[in-house]
Short mmCIF file of C-alpha atoms in Angstrom, two decimals:
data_model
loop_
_atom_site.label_atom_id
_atom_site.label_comp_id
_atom_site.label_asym_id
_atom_site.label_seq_id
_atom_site.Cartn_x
_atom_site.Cartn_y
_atom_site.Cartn_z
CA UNK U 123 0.00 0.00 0.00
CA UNK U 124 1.08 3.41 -0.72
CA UNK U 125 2.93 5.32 2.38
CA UNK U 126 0.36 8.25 1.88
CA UNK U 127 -3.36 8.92 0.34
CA UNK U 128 -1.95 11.69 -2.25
CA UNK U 129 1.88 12.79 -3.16
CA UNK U 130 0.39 16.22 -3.26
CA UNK U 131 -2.48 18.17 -1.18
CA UNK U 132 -3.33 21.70 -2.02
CA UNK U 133 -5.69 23.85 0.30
CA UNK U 134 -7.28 26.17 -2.02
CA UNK U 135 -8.26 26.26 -5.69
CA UNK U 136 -7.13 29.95 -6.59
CA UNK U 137 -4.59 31.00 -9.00
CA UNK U 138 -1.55 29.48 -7.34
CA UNK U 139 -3.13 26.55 -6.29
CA UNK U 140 -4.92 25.40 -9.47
CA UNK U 141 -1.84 25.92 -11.20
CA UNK U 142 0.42 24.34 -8.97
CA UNK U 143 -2.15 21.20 -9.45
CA UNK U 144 -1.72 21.04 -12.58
CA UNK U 145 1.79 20.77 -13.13
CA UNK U 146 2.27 18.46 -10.39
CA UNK U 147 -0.01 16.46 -11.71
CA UNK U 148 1.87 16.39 -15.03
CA UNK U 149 4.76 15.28 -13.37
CA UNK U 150 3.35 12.54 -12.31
CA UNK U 151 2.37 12.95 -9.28
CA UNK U 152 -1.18 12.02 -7.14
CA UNK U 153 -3.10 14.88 -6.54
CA UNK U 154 -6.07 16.36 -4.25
CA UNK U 155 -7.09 19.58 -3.76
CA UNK U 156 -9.86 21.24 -1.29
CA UNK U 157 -11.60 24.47 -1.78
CA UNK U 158 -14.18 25.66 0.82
CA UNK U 159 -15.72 28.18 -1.73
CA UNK U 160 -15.56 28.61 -4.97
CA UNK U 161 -12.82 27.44 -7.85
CA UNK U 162 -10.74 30.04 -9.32
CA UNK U 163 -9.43 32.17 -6.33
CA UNK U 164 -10.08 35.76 -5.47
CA UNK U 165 -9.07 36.95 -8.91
CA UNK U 166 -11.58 34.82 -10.92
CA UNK U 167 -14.70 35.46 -8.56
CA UNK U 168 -14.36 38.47 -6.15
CA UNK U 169 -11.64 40.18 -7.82
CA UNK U 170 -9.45 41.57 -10.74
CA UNK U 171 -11.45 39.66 -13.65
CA UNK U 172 -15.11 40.93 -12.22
CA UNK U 173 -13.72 44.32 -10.92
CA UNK U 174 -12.37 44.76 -14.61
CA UNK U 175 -15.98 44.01 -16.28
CA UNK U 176 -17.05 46.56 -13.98
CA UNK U 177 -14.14 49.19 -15.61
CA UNK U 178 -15.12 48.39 -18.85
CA UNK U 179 -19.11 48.96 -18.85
CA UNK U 180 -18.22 51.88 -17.02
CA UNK U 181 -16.16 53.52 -18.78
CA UNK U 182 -18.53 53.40 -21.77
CA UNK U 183 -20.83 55.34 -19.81
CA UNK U 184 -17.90 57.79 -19.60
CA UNK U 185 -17.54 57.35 -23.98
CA UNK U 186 -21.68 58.01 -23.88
CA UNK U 187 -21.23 61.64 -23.12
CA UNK U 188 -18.94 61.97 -26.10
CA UNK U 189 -20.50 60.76 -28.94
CA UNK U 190 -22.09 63.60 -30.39
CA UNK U 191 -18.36 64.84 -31.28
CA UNK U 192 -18.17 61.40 -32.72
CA UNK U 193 -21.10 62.09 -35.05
CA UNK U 194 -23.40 59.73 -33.42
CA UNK U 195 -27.32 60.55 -32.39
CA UNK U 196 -28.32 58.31 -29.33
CA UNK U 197 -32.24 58.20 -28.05
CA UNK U 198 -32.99 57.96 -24.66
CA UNK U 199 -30.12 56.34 -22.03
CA UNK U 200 -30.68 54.47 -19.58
CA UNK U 201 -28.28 52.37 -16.73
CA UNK U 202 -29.36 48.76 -15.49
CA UNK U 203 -27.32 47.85 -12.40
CA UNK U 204 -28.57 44.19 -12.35
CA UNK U 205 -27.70 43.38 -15.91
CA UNK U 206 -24.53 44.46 -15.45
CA UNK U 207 -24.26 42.51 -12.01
CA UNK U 208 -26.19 39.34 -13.41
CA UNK U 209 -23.75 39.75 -16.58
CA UNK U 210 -21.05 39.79 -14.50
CA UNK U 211 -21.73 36.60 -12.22
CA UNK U 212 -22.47 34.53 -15.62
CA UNK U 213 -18.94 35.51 -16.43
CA UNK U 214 -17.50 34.74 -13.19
CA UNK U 215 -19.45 31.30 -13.39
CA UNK U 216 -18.31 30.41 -16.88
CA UNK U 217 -14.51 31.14 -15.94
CA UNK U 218 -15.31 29.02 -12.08
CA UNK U 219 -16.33 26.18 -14.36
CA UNK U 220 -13.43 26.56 -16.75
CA UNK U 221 -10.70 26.23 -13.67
CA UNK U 222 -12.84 23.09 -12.66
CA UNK U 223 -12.54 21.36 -15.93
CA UNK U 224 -8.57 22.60 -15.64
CA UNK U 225 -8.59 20.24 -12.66
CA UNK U 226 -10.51 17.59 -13.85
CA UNK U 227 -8.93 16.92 -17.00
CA UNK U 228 -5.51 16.80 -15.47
CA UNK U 229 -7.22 14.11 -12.73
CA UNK U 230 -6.70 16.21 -9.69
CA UNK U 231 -9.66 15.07 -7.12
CA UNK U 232 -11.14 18.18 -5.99
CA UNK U 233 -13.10 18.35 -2.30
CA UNK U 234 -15.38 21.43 -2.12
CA UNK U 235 -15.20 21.66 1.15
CA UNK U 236 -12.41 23.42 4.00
CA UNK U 237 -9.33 21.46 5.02
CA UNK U 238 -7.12 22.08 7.62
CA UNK U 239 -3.71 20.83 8.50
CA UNK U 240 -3.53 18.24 11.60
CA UNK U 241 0.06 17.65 11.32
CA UNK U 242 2.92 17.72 8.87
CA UNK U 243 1.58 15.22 6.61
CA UNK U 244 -1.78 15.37 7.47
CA UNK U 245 -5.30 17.15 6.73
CA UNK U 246 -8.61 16.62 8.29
CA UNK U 247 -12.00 17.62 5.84
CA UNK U 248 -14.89 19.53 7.11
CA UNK U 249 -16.44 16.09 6.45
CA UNK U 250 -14.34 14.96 8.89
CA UNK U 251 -11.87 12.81 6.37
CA UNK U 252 -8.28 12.75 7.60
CA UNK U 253 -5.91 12.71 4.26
CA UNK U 254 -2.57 11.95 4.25
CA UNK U 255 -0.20 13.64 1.50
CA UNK U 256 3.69 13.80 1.03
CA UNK U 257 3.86 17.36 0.72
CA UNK U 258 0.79 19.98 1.35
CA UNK U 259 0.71 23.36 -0.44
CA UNK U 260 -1.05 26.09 1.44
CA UNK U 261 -2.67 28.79 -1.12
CA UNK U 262 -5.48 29.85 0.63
CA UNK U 263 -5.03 33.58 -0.45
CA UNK U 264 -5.65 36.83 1.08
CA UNK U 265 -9.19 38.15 2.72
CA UNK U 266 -10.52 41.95 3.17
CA UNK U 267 -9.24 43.78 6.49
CA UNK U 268 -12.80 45.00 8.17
CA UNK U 269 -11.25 48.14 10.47
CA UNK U 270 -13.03 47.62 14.31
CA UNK U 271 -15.31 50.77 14.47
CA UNK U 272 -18.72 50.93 15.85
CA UNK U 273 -21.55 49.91 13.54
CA UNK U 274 -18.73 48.57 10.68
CA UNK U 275 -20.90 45.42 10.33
CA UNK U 276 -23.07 48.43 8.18
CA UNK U 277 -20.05 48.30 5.59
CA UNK U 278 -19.13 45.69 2.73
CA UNK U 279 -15.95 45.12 1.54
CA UNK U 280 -14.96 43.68 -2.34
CA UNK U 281 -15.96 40.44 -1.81
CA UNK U 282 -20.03 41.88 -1.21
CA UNK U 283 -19.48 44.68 -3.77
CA UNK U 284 -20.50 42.42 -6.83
CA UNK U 285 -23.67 41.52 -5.20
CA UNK U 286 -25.34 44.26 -4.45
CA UNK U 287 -29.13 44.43 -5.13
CA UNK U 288 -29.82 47.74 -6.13
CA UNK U 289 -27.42 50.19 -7.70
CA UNK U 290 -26.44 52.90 -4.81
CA UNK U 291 -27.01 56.50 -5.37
CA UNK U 292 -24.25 57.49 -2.35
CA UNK U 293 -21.01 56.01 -2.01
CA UNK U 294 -18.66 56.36 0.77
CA UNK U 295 -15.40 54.01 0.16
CA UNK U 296 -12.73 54.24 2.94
CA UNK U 297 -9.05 53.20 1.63
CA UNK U 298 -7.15 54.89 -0.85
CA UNK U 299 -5.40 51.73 -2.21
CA UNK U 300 -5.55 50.27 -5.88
CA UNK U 301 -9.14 48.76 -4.75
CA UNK U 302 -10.76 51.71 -2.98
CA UNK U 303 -9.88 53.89 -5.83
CA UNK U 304 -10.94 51.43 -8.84
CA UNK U 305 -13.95 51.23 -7.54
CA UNK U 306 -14.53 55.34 -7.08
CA UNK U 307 -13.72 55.62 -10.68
CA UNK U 308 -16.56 52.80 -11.24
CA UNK U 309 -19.14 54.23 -9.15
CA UNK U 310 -18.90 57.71 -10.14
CA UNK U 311 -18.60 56.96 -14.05
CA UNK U 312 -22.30 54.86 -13.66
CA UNK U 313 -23.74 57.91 -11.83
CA UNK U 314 -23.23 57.73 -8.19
CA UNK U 315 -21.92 59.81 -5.66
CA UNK U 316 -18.69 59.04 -4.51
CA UNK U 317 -16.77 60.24 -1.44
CA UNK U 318 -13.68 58.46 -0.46
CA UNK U 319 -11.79 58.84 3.31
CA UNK U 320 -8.55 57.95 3.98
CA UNK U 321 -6.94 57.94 7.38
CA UNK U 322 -3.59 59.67 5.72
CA UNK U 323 -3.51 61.99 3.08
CA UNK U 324 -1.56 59.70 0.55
CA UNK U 325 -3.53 57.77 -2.31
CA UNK U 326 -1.80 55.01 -3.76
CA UNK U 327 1.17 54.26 -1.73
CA UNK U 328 4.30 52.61 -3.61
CA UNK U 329 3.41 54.14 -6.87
CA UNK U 330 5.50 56.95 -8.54
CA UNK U 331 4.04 60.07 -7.07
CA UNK U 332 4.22 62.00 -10.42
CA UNK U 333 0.92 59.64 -11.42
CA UNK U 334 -0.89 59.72 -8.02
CA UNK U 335 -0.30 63.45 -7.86
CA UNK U 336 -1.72 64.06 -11.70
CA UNK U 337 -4.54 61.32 -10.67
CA UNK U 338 -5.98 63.06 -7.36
CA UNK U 339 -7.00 66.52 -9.41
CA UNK U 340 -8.66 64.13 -12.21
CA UNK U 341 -10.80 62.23 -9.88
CA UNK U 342 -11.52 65.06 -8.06
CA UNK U 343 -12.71 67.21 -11.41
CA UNK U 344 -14.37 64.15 -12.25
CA UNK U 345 -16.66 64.93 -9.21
CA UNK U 346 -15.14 62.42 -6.47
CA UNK U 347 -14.72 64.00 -3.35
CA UNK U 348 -11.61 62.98 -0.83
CA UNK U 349 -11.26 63.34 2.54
CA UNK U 350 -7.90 63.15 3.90
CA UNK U 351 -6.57 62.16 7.93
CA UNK U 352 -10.29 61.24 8.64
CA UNK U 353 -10.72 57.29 8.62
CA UNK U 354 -14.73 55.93 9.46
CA UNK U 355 -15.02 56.48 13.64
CA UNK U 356 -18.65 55.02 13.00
CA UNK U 357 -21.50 53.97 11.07
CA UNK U 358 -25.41 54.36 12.24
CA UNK U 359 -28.21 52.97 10.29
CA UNK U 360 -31.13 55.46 9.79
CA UNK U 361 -34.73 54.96 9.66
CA UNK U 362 -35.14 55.08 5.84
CA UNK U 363 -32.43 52.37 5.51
CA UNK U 364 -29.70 54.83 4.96
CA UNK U 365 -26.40 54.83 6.70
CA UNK U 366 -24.41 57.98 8.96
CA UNK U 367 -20.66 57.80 8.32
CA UNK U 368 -18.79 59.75 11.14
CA UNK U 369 -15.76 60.36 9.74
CA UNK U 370 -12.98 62.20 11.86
CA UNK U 371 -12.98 66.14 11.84
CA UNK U 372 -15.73 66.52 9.03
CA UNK U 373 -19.57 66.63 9.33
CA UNK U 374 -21.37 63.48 9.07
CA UNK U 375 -22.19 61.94 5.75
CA UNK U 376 -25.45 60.14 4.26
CA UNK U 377 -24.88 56.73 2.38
CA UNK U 378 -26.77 54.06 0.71
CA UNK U 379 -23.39 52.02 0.42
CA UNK U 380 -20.18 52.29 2.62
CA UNK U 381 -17.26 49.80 0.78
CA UNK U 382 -13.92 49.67 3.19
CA UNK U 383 -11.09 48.46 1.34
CA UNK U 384 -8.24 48.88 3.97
CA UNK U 385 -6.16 46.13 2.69
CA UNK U 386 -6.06 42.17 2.61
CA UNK U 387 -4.88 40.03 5.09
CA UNK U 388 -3.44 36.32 4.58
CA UNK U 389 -6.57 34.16 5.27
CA UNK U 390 -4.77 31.61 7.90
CA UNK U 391 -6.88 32.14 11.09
CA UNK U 392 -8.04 28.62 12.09
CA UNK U 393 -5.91 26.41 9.01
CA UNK U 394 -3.66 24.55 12.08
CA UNK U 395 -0.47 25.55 10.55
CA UNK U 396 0.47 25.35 14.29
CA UNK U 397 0.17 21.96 14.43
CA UNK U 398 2.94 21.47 11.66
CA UNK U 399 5.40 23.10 14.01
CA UNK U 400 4.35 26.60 11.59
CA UNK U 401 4.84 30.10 13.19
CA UNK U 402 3.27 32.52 11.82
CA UNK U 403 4.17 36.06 10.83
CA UNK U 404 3.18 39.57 12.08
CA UNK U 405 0.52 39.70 9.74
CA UNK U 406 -0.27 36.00 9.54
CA UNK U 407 1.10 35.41 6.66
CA UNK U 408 2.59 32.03 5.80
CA UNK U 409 7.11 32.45 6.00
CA UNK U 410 8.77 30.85 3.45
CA UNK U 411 11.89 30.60 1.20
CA UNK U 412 12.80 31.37 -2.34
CA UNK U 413 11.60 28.04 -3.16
CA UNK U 414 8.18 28.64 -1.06
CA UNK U 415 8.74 26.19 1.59
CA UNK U 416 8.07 26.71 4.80
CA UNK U 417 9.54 26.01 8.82
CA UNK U 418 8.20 22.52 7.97
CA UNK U 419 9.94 20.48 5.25
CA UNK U 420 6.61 18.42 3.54
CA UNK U 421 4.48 22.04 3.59
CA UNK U 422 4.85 24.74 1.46
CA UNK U 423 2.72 28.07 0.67
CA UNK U 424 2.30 30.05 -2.70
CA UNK U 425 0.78 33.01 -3.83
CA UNK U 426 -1.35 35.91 -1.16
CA UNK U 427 -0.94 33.65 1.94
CA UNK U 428 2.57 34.32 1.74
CA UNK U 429 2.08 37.95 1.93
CA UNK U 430 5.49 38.56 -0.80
CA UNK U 431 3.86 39.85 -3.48
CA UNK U 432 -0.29 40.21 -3.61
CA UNK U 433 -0.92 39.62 -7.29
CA UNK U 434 -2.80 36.95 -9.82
CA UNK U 435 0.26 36.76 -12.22
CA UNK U 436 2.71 36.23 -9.05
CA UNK U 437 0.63 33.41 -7.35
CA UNK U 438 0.81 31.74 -10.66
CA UNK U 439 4.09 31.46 -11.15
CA UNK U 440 5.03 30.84 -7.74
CA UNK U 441 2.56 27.75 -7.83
CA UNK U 442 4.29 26.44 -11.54
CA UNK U 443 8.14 26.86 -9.93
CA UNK U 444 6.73 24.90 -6.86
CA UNK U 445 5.06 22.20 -8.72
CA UNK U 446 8.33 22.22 -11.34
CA UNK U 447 10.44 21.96 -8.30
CA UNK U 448 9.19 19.39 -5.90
CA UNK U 449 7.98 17.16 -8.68
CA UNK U 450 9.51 17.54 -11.76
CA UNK U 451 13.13 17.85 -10.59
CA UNK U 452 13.80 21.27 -12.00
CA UNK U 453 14.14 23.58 -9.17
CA UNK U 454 13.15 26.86 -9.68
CA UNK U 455 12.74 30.15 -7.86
CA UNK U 456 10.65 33.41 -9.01
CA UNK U 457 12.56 36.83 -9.53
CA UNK U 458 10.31 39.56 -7.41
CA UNK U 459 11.90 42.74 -9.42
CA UNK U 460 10.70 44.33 -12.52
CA UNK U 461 6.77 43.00 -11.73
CA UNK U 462 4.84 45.28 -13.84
CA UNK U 463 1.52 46.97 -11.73
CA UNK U 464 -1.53 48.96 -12.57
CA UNK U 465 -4.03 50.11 -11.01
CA UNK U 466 -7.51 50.51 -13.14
CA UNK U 467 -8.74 53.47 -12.21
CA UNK U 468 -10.00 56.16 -14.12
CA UNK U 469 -7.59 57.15 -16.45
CA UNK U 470 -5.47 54.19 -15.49
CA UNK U 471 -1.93 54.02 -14.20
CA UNK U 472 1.03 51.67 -14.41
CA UNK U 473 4.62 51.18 -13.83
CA UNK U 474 7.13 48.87 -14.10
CA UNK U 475 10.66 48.95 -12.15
CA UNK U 476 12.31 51.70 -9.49
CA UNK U 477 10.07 54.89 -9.14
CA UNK U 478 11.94 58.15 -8.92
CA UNK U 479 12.08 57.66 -5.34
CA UNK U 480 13.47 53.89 -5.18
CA UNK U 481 16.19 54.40 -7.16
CA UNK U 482 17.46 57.56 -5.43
CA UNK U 483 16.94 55.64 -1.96
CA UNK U 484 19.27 52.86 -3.87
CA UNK U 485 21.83 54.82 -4.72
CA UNK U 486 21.16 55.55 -8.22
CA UNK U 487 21.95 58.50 -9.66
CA UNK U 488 19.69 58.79 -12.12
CA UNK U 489 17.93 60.97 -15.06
CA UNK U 490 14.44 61.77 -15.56
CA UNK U 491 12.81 61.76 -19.11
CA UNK U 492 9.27 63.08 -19.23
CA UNK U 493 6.38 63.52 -22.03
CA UNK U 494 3.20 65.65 -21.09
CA UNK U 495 0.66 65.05 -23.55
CA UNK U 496 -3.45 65.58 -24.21
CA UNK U 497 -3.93 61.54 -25.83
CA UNK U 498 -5.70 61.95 -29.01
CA UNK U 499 -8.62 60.02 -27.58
CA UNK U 500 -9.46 62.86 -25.01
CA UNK U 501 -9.66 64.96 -27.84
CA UNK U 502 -13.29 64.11 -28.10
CA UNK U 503 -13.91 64.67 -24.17
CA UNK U 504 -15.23 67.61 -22.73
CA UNK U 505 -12.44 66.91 -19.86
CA UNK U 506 -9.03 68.06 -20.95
CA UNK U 507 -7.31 65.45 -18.98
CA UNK U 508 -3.52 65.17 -20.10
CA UNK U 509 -1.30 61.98 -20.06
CA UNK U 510 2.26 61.70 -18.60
CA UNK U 511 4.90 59.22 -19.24
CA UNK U 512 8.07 58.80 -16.89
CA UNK U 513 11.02 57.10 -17.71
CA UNK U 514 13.88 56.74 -14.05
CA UNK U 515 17.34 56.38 -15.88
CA UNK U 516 20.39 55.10 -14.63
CA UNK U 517 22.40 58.28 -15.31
CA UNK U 518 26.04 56.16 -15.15
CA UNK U 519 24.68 53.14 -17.80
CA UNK U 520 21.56 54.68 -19.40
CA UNK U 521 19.94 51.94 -18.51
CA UNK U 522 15.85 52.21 -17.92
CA UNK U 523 15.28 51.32 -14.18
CA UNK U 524 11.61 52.68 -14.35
CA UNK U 525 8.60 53.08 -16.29
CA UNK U 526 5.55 54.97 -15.10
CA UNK U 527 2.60 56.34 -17.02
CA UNK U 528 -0.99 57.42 -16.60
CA UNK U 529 -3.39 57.96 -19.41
CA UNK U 530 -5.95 55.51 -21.46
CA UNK U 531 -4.52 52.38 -22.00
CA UNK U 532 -1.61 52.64 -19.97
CA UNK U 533 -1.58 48.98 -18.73
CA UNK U 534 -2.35 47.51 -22.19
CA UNK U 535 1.13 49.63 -23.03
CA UNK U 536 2.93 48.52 -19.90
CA UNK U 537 3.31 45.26 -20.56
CA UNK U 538 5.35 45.19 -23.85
CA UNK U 539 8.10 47.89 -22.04
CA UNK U 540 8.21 45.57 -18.90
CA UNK U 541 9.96 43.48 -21.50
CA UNK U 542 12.28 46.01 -22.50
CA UNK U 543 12.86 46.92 -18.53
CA UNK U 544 13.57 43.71 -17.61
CA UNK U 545 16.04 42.83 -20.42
CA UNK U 546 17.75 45.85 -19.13
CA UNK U 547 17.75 47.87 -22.03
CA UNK U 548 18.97 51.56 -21.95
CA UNK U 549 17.53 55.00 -23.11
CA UNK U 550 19.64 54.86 -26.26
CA UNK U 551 17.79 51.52 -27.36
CA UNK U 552 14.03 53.17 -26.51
CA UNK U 553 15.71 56.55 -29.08
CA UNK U 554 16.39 53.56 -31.51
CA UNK U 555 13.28 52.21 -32.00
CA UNK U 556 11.64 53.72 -34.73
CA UNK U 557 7.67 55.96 -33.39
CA UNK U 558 4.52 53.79 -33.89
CA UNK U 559 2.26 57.18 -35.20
CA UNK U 560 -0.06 58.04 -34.86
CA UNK U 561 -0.44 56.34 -31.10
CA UNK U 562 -0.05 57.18 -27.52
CA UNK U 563 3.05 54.56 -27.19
CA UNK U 564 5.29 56.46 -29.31
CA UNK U 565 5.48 59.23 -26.53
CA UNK U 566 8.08 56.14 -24.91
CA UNK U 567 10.29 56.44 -27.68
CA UNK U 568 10.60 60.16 -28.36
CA UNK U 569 11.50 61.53 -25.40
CA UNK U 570 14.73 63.51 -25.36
#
């Protein structure tokens, strides 16, 4: 008889873990994974892919208001929250059953139901199963931080936001993260009103501040108002089923919807990691190694529980080089620089590599290239919103440590110079290549 039920037990059927699944399983290997929710992770069904939708139909109610400049006559307009929403979950259900044929066809036995770890080599099912395995991978993700504050059970956070029944006419969002913001841009483009708080008076921490400081005046023209050093002290329903936000130093506020998005914590509470011999960090994220294993030598972790990096694309590959690693004798370990990252607001903003900041806190000295530009897109907007572009150089190689940029399409543009940042190519080889014109991209290559 085998020594254990499975070679390989994941907990969790996101990103990391689906993948990792799958290319253990094509190594050979035995595998079982559990999933207490839902296949596909936060991305697939309370996150980027849904949130995105969301951006889209959105900003074509932005693209409405233009198209008499366009030449177009439109009748009467109207907005239907619950198609959208009901569109949305079809989506989300069509991609859920898409990772669940993934794991199927690859013959990984999947348990929808939570497991938790009773020991180094062992799991116990809600069912009350106990499963043995030769290694466990942990990818359990990351889960919405709900601030303690009187009356915050009142407030949703991104995993509700999807869901809601009606559309919401008043929006307070606290946060001013990549998620808080995203969804400002949505709310106010489909017509609501949209008031974000922030307990500091930074938006968008980590990115280059020449984008979050051309991005506060835009959403606040676009009629989004901010208030900064006053977090949520409270929330009071009212009698016509609206809520009170008490906000710190600034007069009360109505809502129909209050969304916190404060940040994501590593969902481990109640897993028994402990009983592995696992500590866990400040945070409670999962520690690991470059080659994600943990204090225990038959567990490892991938992807948000790990708290490294919090992102789809990361989880993924950290899942593949664990899978490639432990089973198909090709160790490998994941390179955390040069991750490209944008955040989908309205207009959008990305980067890729050192911001301004970074590299002078490295030691770099370092030139700054710059284009300031009104996108030809815009031109048919009654908002004269401008795009900027920001290349950090390495003043002693040329080489392009940085690339930063707000305007339409910015991520879509991103992702082909995260190549050229990551090869480690230099100014002189962005003046090489020949313009792309008429286009926003060019503005990479042209600046002098």
């Amino acid at each position: 008889m085998a020594e254990f039920d499975y070679d390989l037990f994941v907990i969790g059927a996101g990103s990391g873990g689906v993948r990792a699944s799958r290319i253990a399983a094509s190594h050979g290997a035995k595998v079982a994974v559990a999933e207490e929710y839902r296949v596909g992770g936060t991305c697939v069904i309370r996150g980027c892919v849904p949130k995105k939708l969301l951006v889209y139909a959105s900003q074509f109610a932005e693209e409405l208001h233009d198209t008499a400049k366009l030449g177009w006559t439109l009748g009467e307009k109207s907005f239907d929250w619950a198609a959208l929403r009901d569109f949305v979950a079809s989506d989300v259900d069509r991609l859920e059953r898409a990772y669940g044929s993934t794991l199927a066809n690859n013959k990984v036995e999947h348990f929808a139901e939570r497991a938790t770890v009773t020991g180094p080599n062992t799991v116990r099912l809600a069912s009350g199963r106990e499963i043995s395995a030769k290694y466990i991978l942990v990818a359990v993700g990351a889960w919405p931080v709900m601030p303690d504050f009187p009356g915050n059970e009142l407030a949703i956070t991104s995993n509700e936001v999807f869901h809601l029944g009606s559309f919401p006419k008043r929006v307070v969002i606290q946060g001013a993260g990549y998620i808080a913001l995203e969804f400002a841009g949505i709310f106010n483009a489909l017509g609501a009103q949209v008031t974000v708080v922030n307990r500091s008076d930074k938006i968008l921490r980590g990115y280059e501040e020449a984008l979050t400081e051309r991005l506060l005046p835009i959403m606040r023209a676009r009629g989004i108002e901010f208030r900064f050093n006053s977090p949520i002290e409270s929330l009071v329903k009212q009698a016509d089923g609206s809520i009170c936000v008490n906000t710190k130093g600034f007069l009360p506020l109505e809502a129909d919807c209050v969304l916190v998005a404060t940040g994501r914590r590593p969902k481990t509470d109640g897993l028994g990691l402990e009983n592995a011999g696992i500590t866990l960090g400040a945070s409670g994220e999962v520690p690991v190694d470059d080659y994600n294993a943990t204090s225990c030598p038959s567990i490892y972790a991938v992807g948000d529980v790990t708290n490294r990096v919090q992102l789809t694309p990361v989880a993924i590959r950290e899942g593949h080089a664990f899978a490639d690693t432990v089973f198909g004798g090709m160790p490998r370990t994941i390179a955390y620089d040069h991750i490209p990252s944008a955040a989908f607001t309205q207009p959008p903003i990305a980067g890729v590599g050192l911001t301004e900041a970074q590299a002078r806190e490295a030691g770099y000295e370092v030139k700054i290239y710059t284009s300031d530009f009104r996108p030809m897109k815009n031109m048919f907007a009654a908002r004269a919103e401008r795009g900027f572009y920001k290349l950090v150089v390495d003043a002693s190689s040329d080489k392009v440590l940085g690339v930063h940029m707000i305007g339409p399409d910015a991520p879509e543009i991103l992702q082909a110079v995260a190549i050229a940042v990551k090869a480690g190519l230099t100014k002189a080889d962005f003046d090489a290549t020949v313009a792309l014109h008429p286009s926003m991209a060019e503005e990479l290559v042209l600046m002098r």
